[in-house]
Short mmCIF file of C-alpha atoms in Angstrom, two decimals:
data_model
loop_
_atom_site.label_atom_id
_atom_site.label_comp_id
_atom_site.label_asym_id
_atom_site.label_seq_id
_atom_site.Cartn_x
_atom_site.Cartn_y
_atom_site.Cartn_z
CA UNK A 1 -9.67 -8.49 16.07
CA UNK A 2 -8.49 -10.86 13.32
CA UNK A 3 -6.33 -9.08 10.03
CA UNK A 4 -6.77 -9.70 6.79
CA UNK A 5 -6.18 -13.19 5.66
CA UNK A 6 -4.08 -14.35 2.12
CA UNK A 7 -3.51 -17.20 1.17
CA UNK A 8 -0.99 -18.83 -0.16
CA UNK A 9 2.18 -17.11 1.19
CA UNK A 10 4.32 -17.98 -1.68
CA UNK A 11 3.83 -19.55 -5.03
CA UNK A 12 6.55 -19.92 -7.67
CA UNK A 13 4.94 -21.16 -11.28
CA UNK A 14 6.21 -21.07 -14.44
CA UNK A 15 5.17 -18.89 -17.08
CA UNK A 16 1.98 -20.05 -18.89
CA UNK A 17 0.68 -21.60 -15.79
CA UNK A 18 -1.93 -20.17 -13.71
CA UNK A 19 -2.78 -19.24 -10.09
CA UNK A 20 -4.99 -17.74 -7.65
CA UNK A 21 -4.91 -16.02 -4.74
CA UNK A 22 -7.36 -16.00 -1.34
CA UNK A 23 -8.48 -13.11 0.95
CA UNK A 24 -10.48 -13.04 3.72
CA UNK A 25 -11.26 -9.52 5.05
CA UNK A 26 -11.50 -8.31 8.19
CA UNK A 27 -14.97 -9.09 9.23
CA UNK A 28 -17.67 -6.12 8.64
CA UNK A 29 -15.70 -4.47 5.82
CA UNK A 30 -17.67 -4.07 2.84
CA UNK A 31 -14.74 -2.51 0.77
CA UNK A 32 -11.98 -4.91 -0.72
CA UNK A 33 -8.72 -4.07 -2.50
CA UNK A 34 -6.34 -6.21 -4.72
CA UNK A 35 -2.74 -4.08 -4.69
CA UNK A 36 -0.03 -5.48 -6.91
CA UNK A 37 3.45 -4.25 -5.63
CA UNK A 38 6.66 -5.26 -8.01
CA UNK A 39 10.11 -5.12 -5.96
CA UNK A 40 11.29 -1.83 -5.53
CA UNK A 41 7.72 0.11 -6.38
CA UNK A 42 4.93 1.19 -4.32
CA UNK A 43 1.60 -0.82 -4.43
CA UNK A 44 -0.69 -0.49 -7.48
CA UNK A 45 -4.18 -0.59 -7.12
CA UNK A 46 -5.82 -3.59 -9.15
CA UNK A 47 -9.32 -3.79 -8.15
CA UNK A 48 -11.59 -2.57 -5.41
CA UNK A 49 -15.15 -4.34 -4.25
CA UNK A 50 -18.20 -2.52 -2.71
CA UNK A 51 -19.94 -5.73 -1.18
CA UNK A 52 -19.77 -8.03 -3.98
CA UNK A 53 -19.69 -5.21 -7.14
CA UNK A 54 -16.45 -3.76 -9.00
CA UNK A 55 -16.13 -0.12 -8.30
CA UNK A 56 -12.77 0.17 -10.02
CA UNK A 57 -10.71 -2.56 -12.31
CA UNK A 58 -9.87 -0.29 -14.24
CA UNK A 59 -6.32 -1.06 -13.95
CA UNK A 60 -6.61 -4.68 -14.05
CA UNK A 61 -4.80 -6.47 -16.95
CA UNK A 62 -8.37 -7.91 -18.16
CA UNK A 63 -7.19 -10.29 -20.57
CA UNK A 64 -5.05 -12.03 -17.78
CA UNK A 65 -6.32 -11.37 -14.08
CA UNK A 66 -9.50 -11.79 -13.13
CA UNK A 67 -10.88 -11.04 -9.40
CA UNK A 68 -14.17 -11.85 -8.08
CA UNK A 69 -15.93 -11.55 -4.86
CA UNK A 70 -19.20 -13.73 -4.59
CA UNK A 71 -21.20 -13.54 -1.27
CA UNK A 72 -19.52 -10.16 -0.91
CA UNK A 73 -16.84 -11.44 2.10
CA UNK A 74 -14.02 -13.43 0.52
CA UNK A 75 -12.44 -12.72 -2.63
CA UNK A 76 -9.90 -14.38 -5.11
CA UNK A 77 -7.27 -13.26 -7.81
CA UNK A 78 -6.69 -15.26 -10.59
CA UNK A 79 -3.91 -15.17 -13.41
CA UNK A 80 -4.56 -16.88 -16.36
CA UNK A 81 -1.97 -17.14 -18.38
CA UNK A 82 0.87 -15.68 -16.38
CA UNK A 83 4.26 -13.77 -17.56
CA UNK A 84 7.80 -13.13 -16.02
CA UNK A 85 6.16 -9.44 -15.42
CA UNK A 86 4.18 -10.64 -13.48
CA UNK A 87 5.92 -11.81 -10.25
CA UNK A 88 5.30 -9.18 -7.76
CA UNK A 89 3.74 -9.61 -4.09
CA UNK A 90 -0.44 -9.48 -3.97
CA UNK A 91 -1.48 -7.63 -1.30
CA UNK A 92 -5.33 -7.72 -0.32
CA UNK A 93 -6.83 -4.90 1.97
CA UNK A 94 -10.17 -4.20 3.17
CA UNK A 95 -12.10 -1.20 4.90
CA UNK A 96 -15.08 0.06 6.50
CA UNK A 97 -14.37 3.87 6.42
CA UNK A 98 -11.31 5.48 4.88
CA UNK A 99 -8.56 3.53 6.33
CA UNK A 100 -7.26 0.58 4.47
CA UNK A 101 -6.07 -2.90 6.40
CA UNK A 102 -3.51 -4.61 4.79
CA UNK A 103 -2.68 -8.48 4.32
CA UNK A 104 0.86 -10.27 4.65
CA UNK A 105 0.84 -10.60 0.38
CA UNK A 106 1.38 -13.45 -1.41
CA UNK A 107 4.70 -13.31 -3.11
CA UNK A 108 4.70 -14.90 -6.34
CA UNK A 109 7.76 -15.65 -8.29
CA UNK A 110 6.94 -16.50 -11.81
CA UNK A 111 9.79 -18.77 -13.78
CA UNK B 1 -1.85 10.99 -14.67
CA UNK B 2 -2.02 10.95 -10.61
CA UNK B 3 1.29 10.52 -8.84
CA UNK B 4 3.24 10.55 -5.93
CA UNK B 5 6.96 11.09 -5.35
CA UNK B 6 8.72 10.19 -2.39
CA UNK B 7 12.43 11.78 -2.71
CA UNK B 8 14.72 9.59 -1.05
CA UNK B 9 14.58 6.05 -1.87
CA UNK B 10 17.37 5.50 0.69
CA UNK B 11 18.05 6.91 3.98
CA UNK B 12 20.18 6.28 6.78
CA UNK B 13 20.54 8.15 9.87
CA UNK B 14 21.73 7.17 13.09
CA UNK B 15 19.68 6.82 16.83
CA UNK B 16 18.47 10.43 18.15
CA UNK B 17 18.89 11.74 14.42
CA UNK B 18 15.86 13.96 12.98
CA UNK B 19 13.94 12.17 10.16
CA UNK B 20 11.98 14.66 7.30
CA UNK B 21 10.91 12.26 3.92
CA UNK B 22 9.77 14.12 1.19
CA UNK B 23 7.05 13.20 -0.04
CA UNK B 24 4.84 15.16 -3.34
CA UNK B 25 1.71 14.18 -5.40
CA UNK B 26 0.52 15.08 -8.19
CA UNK B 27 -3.75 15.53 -8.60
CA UNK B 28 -6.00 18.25 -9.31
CA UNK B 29 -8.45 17.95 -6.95
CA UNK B 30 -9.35 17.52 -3.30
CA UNK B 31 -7.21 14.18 -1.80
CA UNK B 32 -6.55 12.38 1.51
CA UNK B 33 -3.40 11.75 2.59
CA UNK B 34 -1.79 8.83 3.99
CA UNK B 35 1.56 7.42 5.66
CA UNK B 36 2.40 3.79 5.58
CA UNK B 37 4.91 1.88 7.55
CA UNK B 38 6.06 -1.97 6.83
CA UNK B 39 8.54 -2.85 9.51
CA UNK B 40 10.66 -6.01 8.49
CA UNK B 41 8.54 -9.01 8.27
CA UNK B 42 5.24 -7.14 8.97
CA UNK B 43 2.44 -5.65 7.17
CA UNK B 44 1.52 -2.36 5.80
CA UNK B 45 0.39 -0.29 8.28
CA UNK B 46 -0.83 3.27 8.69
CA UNK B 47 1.46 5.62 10.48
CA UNK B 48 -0.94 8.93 9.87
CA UNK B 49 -3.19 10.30 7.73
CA UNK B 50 -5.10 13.94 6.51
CA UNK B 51 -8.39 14.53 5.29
CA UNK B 52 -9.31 18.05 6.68
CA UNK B 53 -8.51 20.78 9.06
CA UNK B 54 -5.35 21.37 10.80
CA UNK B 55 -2.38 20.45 8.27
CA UNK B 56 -0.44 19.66 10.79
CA UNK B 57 -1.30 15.71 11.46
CA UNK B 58 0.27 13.34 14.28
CA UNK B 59 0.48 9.72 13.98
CA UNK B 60 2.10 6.76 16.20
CA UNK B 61 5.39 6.38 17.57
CA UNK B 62 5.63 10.37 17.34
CA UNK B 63 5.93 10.82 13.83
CA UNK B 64 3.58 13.62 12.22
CA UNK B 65 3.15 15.32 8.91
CA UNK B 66 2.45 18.43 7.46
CA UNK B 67 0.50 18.97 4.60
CA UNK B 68 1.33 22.08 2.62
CA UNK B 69 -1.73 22.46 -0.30
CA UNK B 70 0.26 24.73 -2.15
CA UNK B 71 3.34 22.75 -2.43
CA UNK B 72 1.12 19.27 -3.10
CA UNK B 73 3.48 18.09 -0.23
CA UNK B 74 3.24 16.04 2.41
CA UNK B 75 6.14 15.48 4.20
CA UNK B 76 6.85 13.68 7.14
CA UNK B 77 9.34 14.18 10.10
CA UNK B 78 10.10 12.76 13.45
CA UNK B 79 12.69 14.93 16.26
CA UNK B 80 14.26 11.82 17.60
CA UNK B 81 14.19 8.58 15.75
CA UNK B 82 14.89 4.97 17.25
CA UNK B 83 16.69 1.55 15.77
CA UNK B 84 13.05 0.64 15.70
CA UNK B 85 12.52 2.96 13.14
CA UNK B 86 13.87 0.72 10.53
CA UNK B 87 11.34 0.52 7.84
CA UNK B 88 9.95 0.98 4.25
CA UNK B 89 7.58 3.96 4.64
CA UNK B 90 5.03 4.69 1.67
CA UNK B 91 3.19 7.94 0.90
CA UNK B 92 0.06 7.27 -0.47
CA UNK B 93 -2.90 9.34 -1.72
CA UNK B 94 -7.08 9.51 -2.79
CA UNK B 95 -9.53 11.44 -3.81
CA UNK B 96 -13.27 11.36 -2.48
CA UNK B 97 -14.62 10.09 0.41
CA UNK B 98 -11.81 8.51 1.58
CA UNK B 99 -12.67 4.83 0.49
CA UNK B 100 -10.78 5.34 -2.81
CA UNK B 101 -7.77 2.96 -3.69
CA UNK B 102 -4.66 4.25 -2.96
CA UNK B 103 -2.05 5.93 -4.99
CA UNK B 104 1.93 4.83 -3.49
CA UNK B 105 4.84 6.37 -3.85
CA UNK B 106 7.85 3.90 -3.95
CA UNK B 107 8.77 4.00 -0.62
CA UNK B 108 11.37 5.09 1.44
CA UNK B 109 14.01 2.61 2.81
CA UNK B 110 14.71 3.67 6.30
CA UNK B 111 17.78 2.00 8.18
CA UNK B 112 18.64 3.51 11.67
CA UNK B 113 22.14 2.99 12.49
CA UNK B 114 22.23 2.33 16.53
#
């Protein structure tokens, strides 16, 4: 069975600029998560998808990330503009019951 | 605000040593608990996790963990531990069903000394 799929690996920007991340999920899971996990922290939740609808953003930095999830399969992270705070690896999981698949991250370094 | 606090953020033992991590949330209601392992250049993976029943849980590679309710603890141990051992390992917790998002601790450094 195939993991969960990200997309770019790495990404160095500078600040300002913006970016976006891919996912693909494990095929079958309806439930998608966005973690953000800063060196030396656990992950933090930033959004989770039922199918193609938000069930939690609620701590998502609205005015700068943005996460969508269209035909309910893939999904992609955007930042828009980003900051120094926010370098930090993105780590996508999916699930179809209660336990959660993780992706290799995207590290992104923000200059 | 819901938390989890994983004691040691460093810990090195050496081959055949006994492992315990300390691991403590904070939530008022019913959770699910979880153990994550990321060996070095791999993903997040779960080690072990309790929703119900007997508090005692086992996992892979003969770790297991014992969930004491009034404590809000969760710690977990292994008799004998290996160089392959080396690892971060999370705690993590939800609420519900079980489909939640999770709540991490920082993470536990692990280095086995061979």
């Amino acid at each position: 069975e195939a993991g969960v799929a990200q997309s770019p690996r790495y990404k160095i920007i500078e600040k300002r600029q913006s970016v976006a991340f891919w996912c693909n999920p494990i095929s079958g899971h309806a439930t998608l998560y966005w973690y953000q996990q800063i060196l030396g922290q656990g992950p933090k939740l930033l959004i989770q998808f039922q199918n193609n609808g938000v069930v939690d953003d609620s701590q998502l930095p609205k005015d700068r990330f943005s996460a969508e999830r269209l035909k309910g399969v893939d999904s992609t992270l955007k930042i828009q503009p980003a900051k120094l705070e926010d370098s930090a690896v993105y780590l996508c999981a999916s699930s179809s019951s209660s336990t959660q698949y993780f992706g290799p991250g995207t590290r992104l370094t923000v200059l | 605000a819901q938390s989890v606090s994983q004691h040691n953020h460093h810990v090195i033992l050496s081959e055949a040593a006994s492992l315990e991590l300390g691991c403590n949330y904070s939530y008022g209601g019913t959770v699910n608990l979880f153990w994550y392992v990321q060996y070095p250049g791999q993903h997040l993976q779960l080690l072990l996790k309790y929703f119900s029943g007997d508090p005692l849980v086992k996992g892979i590679k003969g770790f297991e963990a014992e969930f004491i309710k009034s404590k809000f603890s969760f710690n977990l141990r292994k008799p004998s531990v290996q160089w392959s051992d080396t690892a971060e390992y999370f705690c993590a917790f939800n609420s519900g069903g079980g489909a939640d998002g999770l709540t991490f601790g920082k993470g536990t450094h692990l280095i086995i000394q061979p």
